[in-house]
PDB file of C-alpha atoms in Angstrom:
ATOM      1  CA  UNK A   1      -3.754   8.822   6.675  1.00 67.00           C
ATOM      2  CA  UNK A   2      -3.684   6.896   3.151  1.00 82.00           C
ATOM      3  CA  UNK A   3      -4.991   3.408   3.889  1.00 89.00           C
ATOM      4  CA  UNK A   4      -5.920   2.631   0.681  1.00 93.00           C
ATOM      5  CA  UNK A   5      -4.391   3.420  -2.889  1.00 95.00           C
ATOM      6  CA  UNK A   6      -4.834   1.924  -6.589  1.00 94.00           C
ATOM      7  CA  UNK A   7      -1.537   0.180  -8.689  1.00 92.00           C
ATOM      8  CA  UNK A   8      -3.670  -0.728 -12.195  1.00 91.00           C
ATOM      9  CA  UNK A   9      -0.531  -0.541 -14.271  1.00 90.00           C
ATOM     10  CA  UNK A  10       0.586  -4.006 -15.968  1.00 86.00           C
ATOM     11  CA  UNK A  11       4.152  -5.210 -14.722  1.00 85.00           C
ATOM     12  CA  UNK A  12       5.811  -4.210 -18.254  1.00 84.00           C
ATOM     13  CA  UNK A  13       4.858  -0.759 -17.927  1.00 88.00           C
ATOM     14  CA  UNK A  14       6.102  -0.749 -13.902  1.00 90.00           C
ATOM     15  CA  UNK A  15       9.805  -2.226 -15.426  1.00 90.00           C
ATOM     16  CA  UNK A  16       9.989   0.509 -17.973  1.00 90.00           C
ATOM     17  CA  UNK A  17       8.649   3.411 -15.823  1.00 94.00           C
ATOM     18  CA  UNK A  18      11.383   2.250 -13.276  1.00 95.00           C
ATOM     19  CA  UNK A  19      14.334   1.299 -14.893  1.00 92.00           C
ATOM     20  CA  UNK A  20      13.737  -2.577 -13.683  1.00 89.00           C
ATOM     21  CA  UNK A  21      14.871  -5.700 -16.079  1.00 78.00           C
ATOM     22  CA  UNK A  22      14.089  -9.199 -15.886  1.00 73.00           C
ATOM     23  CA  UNK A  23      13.526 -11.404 -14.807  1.00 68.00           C
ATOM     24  CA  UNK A  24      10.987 -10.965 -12.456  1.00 64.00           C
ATOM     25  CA  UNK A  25       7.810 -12.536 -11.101  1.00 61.00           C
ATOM     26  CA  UNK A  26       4.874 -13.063 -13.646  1.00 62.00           C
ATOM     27  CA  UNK A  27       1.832 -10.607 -13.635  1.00 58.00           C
ATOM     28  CA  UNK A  28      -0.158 -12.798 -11.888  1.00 52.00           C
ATOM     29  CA  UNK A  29       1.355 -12.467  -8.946  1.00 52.00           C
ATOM     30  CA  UNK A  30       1.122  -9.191  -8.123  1.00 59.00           C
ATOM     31  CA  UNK A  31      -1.954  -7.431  -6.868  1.00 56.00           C
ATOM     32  CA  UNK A  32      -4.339  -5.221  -8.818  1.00 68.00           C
ATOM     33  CA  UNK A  33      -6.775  -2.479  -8.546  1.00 83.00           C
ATOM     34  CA  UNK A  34      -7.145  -1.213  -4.886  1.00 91.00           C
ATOM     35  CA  UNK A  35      -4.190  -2.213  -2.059  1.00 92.00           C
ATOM     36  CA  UNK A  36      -5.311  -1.995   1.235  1.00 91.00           C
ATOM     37  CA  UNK A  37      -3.364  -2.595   4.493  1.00 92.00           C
ATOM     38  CA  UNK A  38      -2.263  -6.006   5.808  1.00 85.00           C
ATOM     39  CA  UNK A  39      -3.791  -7.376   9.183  1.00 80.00           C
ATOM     40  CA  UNK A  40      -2.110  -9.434  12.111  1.00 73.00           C
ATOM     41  CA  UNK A  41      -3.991 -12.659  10.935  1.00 74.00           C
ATOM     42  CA  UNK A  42      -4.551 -11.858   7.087  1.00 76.00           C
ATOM     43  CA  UNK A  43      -1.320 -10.545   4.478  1.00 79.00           C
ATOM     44  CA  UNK A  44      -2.430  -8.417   2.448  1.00 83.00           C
ATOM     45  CA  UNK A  45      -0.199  -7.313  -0.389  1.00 87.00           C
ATOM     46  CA  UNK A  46       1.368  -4.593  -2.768  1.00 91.00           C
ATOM     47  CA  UNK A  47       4.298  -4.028  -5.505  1.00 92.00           C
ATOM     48  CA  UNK A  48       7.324  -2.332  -4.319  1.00 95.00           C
ATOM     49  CA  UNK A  49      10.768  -1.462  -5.708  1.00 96.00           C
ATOM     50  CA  UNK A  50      13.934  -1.664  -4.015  1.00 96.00           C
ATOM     51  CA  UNK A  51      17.842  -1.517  -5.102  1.00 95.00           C
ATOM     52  CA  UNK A  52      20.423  -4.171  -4.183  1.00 91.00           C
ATOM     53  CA  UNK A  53      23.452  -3.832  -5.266  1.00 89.00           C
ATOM     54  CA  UNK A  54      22.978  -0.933  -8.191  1.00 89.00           C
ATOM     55  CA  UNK A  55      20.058  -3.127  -9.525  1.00 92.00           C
ATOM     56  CA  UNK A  56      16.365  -2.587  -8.980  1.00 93.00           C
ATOM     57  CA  UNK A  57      14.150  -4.741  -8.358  1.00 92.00           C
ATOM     58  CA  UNK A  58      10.154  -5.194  -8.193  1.00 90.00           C
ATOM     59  CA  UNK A  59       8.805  -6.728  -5.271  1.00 90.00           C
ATOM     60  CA  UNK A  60       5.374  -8.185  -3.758  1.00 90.00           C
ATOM     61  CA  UNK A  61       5.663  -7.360   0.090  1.00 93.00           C
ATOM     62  CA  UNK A  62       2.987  -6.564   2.583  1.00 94.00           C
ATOM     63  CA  UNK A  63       1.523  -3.012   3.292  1.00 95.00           C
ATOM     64  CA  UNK A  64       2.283  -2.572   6.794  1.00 94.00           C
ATOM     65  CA  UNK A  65       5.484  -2.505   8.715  1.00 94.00           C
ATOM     66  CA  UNK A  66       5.321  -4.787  12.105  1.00 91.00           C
ATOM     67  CA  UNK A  67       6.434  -2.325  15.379  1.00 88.00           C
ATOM     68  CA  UNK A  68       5.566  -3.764  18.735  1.00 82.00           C
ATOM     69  CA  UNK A  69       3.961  -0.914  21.308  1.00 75.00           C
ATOM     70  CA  UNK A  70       2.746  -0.956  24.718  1.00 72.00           C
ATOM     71  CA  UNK A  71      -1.369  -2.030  25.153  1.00 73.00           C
ATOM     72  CA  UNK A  72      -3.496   0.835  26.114  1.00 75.00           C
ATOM     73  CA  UNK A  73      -5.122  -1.646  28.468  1.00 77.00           C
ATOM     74  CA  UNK A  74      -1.948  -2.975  30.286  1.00 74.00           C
ATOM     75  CA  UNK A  75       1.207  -0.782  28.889  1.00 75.00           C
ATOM     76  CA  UNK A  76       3.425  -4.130  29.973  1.00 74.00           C
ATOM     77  CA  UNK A  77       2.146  -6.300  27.212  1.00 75.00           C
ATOM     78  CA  UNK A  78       3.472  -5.871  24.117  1.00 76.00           C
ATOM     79  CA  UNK A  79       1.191  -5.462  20.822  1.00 82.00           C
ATOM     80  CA  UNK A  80       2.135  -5.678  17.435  1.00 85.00           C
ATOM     81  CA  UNK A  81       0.982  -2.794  15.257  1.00 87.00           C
ATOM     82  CA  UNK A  82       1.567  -2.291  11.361  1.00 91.00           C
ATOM     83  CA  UNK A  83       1.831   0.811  10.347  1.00 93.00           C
ATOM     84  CA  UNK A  84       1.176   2.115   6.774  1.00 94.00           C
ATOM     85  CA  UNK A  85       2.402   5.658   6.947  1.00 95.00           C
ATOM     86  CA  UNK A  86       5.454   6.930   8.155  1.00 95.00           C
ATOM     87  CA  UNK A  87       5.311  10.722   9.577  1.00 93.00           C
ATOM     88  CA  UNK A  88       7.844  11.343  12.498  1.00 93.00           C
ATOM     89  CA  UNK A  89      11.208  10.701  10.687  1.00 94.00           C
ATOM     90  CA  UNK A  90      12.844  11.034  14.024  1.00 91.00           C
ATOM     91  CA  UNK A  91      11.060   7.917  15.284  1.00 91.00           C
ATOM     92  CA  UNK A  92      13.660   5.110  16.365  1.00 89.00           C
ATOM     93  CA  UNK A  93      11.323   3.140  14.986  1.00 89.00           C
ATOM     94  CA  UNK A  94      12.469   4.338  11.040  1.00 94.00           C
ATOM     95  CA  UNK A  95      15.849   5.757  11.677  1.00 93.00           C
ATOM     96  CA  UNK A  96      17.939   2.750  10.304  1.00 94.00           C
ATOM     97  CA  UNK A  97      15.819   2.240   7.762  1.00 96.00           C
ATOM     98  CA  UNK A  98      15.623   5.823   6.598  1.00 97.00           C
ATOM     99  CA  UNK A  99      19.637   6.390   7.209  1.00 97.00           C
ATOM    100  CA  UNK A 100      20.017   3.267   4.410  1.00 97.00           C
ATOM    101  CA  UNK A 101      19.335   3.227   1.482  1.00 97.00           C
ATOM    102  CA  UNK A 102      19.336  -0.129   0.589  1.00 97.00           C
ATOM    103  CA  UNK A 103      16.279  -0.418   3.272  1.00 97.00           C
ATOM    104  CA  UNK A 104      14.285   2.333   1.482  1.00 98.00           C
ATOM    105  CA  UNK A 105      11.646   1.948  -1.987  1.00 98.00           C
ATOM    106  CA  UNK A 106       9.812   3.170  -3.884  1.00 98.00           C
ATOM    107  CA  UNK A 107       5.379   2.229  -3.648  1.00 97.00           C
ATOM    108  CA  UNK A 108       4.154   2.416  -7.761  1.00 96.00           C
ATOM    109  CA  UNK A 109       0.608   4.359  -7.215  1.00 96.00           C
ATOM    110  CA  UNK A 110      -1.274   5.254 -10.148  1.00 95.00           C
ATOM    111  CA  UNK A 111      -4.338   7.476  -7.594  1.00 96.00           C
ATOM    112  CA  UNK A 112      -4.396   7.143  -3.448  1.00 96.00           C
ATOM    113  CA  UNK A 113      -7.564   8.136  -1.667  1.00 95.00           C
ATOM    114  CA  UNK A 114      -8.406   9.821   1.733  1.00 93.00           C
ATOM    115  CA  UNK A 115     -12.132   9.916   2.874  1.00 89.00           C
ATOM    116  CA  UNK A 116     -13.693  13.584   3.298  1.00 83.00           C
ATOM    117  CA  UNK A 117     -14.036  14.820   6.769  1.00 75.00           C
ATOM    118  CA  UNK A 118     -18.254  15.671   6.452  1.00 73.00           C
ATOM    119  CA  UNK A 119     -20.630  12.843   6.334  1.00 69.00           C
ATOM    120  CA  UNK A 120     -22.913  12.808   2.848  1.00 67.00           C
ATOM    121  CA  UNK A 121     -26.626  12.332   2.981  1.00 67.00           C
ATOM    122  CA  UNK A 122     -25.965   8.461   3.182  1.00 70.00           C
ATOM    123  CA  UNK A 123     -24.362   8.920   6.498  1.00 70.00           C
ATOM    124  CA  UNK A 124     -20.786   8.033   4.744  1.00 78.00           C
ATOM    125  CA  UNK A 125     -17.687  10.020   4.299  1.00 82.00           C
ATOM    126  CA  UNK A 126     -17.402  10.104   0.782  1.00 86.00           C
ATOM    127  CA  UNK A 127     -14.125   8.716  -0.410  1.00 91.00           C
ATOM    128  CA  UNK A 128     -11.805  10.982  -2.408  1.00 93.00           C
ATOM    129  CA  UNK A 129      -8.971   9.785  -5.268  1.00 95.00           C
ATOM    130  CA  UNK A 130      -6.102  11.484  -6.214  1.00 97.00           C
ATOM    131  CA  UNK A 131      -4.271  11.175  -8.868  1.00 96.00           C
ATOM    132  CA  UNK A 132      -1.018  12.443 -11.153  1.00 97.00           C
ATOM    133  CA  UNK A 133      -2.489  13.258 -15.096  1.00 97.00           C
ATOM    134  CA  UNK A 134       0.956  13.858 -16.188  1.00 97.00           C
ATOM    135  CA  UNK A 135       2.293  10.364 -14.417  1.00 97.00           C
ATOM    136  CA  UNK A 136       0.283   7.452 -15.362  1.00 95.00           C
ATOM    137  CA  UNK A 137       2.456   5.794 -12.809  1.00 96.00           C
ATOM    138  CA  UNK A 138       4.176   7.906  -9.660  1.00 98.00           C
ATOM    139  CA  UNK A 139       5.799   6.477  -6.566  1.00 98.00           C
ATOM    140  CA  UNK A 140       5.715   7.502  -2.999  1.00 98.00           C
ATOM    141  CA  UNK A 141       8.487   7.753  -0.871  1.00 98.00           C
ATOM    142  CA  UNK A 142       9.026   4.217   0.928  1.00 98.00           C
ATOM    143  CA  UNK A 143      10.764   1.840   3.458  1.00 98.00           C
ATOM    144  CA  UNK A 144      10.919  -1.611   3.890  1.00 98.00           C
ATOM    145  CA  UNK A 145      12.503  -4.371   6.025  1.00 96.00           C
ATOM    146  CA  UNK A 146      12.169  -8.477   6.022  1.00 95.00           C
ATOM    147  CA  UNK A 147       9.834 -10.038   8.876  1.00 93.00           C
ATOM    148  CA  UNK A 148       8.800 -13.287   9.756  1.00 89.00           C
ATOM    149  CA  UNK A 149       6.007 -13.264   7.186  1.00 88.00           C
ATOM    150  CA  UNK A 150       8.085 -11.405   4.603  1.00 92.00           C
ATOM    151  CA  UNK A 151       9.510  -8.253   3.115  1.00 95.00           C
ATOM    152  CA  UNK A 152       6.909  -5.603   4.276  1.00 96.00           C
ATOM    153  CA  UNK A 153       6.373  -1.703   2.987  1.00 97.00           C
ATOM    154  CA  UNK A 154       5.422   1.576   4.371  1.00 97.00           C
ATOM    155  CA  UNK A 155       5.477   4.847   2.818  1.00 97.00           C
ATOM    156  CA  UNK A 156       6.294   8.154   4.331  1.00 98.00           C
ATOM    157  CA  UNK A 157       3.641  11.120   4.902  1.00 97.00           C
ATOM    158  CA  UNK A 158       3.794  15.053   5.232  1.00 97.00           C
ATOM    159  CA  UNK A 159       2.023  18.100   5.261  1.00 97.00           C
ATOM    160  CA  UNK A 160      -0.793  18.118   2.672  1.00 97.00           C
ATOM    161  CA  UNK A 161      -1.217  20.344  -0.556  1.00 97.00           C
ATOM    162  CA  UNK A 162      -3.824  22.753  -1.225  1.00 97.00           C
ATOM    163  CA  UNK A 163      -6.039  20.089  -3.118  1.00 97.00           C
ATOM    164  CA  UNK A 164      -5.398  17.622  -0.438  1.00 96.00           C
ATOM    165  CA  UNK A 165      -5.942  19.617   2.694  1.00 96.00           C
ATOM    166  CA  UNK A 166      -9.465  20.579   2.224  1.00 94.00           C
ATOM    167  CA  UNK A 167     -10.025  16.788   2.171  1.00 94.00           C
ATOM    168  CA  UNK A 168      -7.725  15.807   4.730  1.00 93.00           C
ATOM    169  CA  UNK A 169      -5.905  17.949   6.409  1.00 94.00           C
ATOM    170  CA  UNK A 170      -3.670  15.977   8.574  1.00 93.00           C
ATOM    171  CA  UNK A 171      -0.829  14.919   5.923  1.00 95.00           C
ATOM    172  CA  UNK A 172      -0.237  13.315   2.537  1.00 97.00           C
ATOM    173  CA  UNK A 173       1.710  10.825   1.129  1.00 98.00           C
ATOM    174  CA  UNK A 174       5.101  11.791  -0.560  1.00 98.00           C
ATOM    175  CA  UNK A 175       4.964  11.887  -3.885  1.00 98.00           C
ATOM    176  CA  UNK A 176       8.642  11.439  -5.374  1.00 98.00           C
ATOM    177  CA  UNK A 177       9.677  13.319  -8.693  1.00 98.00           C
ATOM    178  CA  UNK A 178      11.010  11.194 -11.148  1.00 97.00           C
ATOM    179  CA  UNK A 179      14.464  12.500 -11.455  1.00 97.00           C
ATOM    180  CA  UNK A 180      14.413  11.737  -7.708  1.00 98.00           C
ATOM    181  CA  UNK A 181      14.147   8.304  -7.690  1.00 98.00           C
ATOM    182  CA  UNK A 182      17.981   7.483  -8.046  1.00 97.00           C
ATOM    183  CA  UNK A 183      18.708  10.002  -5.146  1.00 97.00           C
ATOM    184  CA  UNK A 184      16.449   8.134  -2.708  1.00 98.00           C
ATOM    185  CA  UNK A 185      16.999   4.621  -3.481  1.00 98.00           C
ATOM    186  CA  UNK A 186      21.242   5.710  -3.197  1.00 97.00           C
ATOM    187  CA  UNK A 187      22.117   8.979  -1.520  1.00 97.00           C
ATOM    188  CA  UNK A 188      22.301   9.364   2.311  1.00 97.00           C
ATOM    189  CA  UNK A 189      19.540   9.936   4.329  1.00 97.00           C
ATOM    190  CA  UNK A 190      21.539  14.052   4.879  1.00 96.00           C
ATOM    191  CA  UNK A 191      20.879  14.371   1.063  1.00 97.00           C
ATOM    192  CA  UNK A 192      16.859  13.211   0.658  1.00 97.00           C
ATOM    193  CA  UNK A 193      15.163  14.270   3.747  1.00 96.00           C
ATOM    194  CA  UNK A 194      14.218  17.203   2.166  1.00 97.00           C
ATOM    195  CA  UNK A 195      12.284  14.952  -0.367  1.00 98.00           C
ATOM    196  CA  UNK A 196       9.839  14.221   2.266  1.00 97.00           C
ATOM    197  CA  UNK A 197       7.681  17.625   1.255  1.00 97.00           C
ATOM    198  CA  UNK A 198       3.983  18.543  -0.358  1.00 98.00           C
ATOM    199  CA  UNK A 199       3.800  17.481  -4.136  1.00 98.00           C
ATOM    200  CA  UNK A 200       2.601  20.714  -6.557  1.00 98.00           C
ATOM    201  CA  UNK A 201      -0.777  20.277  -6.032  1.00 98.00           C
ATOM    202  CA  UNK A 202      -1.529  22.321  -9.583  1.00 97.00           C
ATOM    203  CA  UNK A 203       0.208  19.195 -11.267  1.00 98.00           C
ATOM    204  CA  UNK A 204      -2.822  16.897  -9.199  1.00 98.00           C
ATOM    205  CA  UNK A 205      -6.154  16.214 -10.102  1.00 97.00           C
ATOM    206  CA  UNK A 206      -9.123  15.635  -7.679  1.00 95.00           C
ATOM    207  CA  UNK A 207     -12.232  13.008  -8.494  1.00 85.00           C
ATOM    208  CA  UNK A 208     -15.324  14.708  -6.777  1.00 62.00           C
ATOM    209  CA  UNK A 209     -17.526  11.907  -7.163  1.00 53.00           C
ATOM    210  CA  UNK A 210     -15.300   8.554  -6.530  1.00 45.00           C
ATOM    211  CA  UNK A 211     -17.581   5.034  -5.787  1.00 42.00           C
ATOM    212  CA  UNK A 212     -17.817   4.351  -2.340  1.00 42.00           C
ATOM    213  CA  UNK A 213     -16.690   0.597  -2.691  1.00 41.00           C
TER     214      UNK A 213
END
């Protein structure tokens, strides 16, 4: 599970990798360096880039769609849970959203990170970053929706890579191509499902010895 991922690039270089024109929100408003998830009490935010109407447009929204699921402790309260990654595409839970397109995004990345599954000598998973050489800027695969608090993201995961899986074997993010961008901002869900599949892990690059902070 990706819980924590890096968007360095200034805004002008996010409008022209993604087609967007102004206006839009000044730099300062959106995040930078690492994005982590937002919290029931505390938002926490990223960039992302949705379509209305033929037009893109770059967003700050929170990292973490809302769901509401049964407590372990008592299965008849409700809980409200906000989940980063989106795996099971058959879920109820992302079906509308994935079936329109105007309710799907694009997430700007420039590396993501997954911690290794073997303790080091400090006692700490050590804390892996992945990144694109060839894409200064890439973009998972995302969904959105409006909530009380605001628009909120998540992006969607599969099965890992060869680099990835040796790190973390469960699933990756999907990494979108960019001549797929159009497609799954647009076309119906029928057309880009098959999007949701490993990224060529010989165009990836692996940092060994990423800072623990």
């Amino acid at each position: 599970m990706c819980n924590r991922y890096r968007m360095t690039a200034r805004q002008a270089d996010l409008a022209a990798t993604f087609g967007i024109r102004p206006p839009y929100e000044p730099d300062e408003s959106y995040p930078t360096g690492d994005i982590f998830p937002t919290g029931a009490k505390t938002p926490f935010y990223g960039v992302a880039v949705r379509q209305d109407e033929g037009v893109r447009r770059l967003e700050r929204m929170e990292w973490g769609l809302p769901v509401q699921l049964p407590s372990k402790r008592d299965p008849a309260v409700k809980q409200t849970k906000y989940v980063t990654n989106v795996r099971n595409l058959t879920s109820g839970a992302w079906r509308s959203m994935l079936a329109t397109p105007a309710r799907r995004c694009l997430v700007p990345v420039t590396a993501f990170s997954e911690y290794g599954q073997q303790p080091g000598a400090d006692k700490r998973k050590p804390l892996h970053w992945f990144d694109v050489p060839s894409r200064p800027i890439f973009a998972f695969a995302g969904i959105w929706r409006p909530t009380e608090r605001g628009a909120a993201y998540g992006f969607l995961t599969t099965d890992p890579n060869a680099i990835v899986e040796p790190i973390h074997p469960k699933a990756m993010p999907v990494i979108l191509h960019d001549d797929d961008y159009d497609r799954w901002l647009s076309a119906p869900w029928e057309d880009v499902r098959e999007l949701a599949a490993p990224y060529p892990s010989q165009l990836m690059t692996l940092d060994r010895v990423a800072s623990l902070n």
